[in-house]
Coordinates of N, CA and C in Angstrom, one line a residue:
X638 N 128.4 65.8 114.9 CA 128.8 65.5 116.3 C 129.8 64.3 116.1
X639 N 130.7 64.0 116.9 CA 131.6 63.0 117.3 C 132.0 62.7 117.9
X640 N 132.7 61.5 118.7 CA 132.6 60.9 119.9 C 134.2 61.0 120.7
X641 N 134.1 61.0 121.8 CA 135.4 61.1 122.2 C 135.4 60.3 123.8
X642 N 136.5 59.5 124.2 CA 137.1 58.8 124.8 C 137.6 59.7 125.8
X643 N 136.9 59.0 127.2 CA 137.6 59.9 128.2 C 139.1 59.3 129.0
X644 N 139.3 59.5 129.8 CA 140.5 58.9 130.8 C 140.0 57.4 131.6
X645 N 139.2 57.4 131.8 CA 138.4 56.7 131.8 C 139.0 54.7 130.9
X646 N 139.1 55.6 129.8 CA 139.3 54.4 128.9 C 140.6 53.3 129.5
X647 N 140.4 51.7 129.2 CA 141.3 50.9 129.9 C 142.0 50.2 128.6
X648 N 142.2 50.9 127.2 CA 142.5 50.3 126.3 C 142.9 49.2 125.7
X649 N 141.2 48.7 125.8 CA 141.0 46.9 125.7 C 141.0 46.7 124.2
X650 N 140.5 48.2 123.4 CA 140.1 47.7 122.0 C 139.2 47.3 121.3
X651 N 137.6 47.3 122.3 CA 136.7 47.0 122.0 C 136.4 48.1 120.8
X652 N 136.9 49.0 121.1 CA 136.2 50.2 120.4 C 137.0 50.0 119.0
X653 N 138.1 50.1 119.3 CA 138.7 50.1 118.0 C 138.5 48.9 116.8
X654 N 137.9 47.6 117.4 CA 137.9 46.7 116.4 C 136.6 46.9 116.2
X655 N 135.7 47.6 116.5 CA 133.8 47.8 116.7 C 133.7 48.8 115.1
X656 N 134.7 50.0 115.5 CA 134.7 50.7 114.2 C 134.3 50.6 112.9
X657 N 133.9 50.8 111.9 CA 133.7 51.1 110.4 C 134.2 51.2 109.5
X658 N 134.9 52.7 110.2 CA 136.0 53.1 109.6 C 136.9 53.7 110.1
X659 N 137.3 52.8 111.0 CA 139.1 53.2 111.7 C 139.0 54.5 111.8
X660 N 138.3 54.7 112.7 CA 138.6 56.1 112.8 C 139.1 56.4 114.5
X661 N 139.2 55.0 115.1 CA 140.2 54.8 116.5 C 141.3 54.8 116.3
X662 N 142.4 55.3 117.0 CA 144.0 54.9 117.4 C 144.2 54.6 118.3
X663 N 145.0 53.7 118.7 CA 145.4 52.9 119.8 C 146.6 54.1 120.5
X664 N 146.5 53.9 121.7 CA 147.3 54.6 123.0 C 147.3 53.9 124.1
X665 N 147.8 55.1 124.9 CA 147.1 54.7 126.3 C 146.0 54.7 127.0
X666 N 145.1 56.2 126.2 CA 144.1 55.4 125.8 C 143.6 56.0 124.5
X667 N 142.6 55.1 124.0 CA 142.1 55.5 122.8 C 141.7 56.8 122.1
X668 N 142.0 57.2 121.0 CA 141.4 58.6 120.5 C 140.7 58.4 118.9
X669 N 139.3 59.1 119.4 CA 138.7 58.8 117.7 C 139.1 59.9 117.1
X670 N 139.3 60.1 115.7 CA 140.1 61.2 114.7 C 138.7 61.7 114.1
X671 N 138.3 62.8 114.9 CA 136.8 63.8 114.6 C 136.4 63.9 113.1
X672 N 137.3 63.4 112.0 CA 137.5 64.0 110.9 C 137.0 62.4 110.4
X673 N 136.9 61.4 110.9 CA 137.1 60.0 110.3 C 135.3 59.5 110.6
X674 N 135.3 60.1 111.9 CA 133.9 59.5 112.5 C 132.8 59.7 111.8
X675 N 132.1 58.8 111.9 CA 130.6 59.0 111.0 C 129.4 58.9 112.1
X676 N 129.6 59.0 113.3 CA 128.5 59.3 114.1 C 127.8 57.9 114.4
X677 N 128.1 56.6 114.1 CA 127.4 55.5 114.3 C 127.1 54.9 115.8
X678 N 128.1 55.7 116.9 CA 128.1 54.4 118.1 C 128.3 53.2 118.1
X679 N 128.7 52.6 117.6 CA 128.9 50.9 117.3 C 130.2 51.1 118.8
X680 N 130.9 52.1 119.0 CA 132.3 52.3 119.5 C 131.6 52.4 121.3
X681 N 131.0 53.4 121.3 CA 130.3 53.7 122.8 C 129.4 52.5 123.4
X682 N 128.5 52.0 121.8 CA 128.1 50.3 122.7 C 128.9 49.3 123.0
X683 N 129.8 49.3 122.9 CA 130.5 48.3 123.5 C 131.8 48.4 124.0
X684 N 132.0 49.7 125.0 CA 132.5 49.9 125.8 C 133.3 49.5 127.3
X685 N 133.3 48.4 127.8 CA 133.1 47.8 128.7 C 132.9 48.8 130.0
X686 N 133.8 50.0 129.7 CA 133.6 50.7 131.0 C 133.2 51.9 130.8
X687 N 132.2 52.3 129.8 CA 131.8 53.3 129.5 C 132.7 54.8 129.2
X688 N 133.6 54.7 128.7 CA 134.6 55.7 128.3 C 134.1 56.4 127.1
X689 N 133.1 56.5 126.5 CA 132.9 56.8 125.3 C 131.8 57.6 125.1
X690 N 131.7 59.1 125.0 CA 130.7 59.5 124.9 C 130.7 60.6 123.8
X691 N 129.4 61.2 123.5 CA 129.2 62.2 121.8 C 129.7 63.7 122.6
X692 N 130.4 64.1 121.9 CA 130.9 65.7 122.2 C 130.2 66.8 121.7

């Protein structure tokens, strides 16, 4: 399973500097690379506005 970023997101960055292993890219708004993610959440806890959920 891996997590994905809805519209929702205000691309503050939390998530992307929260990562492991870079597996965020910056946009308009964030997108994790399904291929990179290791399933941790470190990214969805600290969300500020909850954009972040497991697919």
């Amino acid at each position: 399973m891996t997590f994905f970023i809805s519209d929702e997101c205000i691309a503050c960055g939390s998530c992307m500097n929260e990562c492991p292993v870079d597996a965020i890219s910056a946009g308009d708004i964030f997108i994790v690379n399904a291929d990179d993610c290791i399933d941790c959440a470190a990214c969805a806890e600290v969300c500020p506005v909850d954009a972040i959920s497991e697919i």
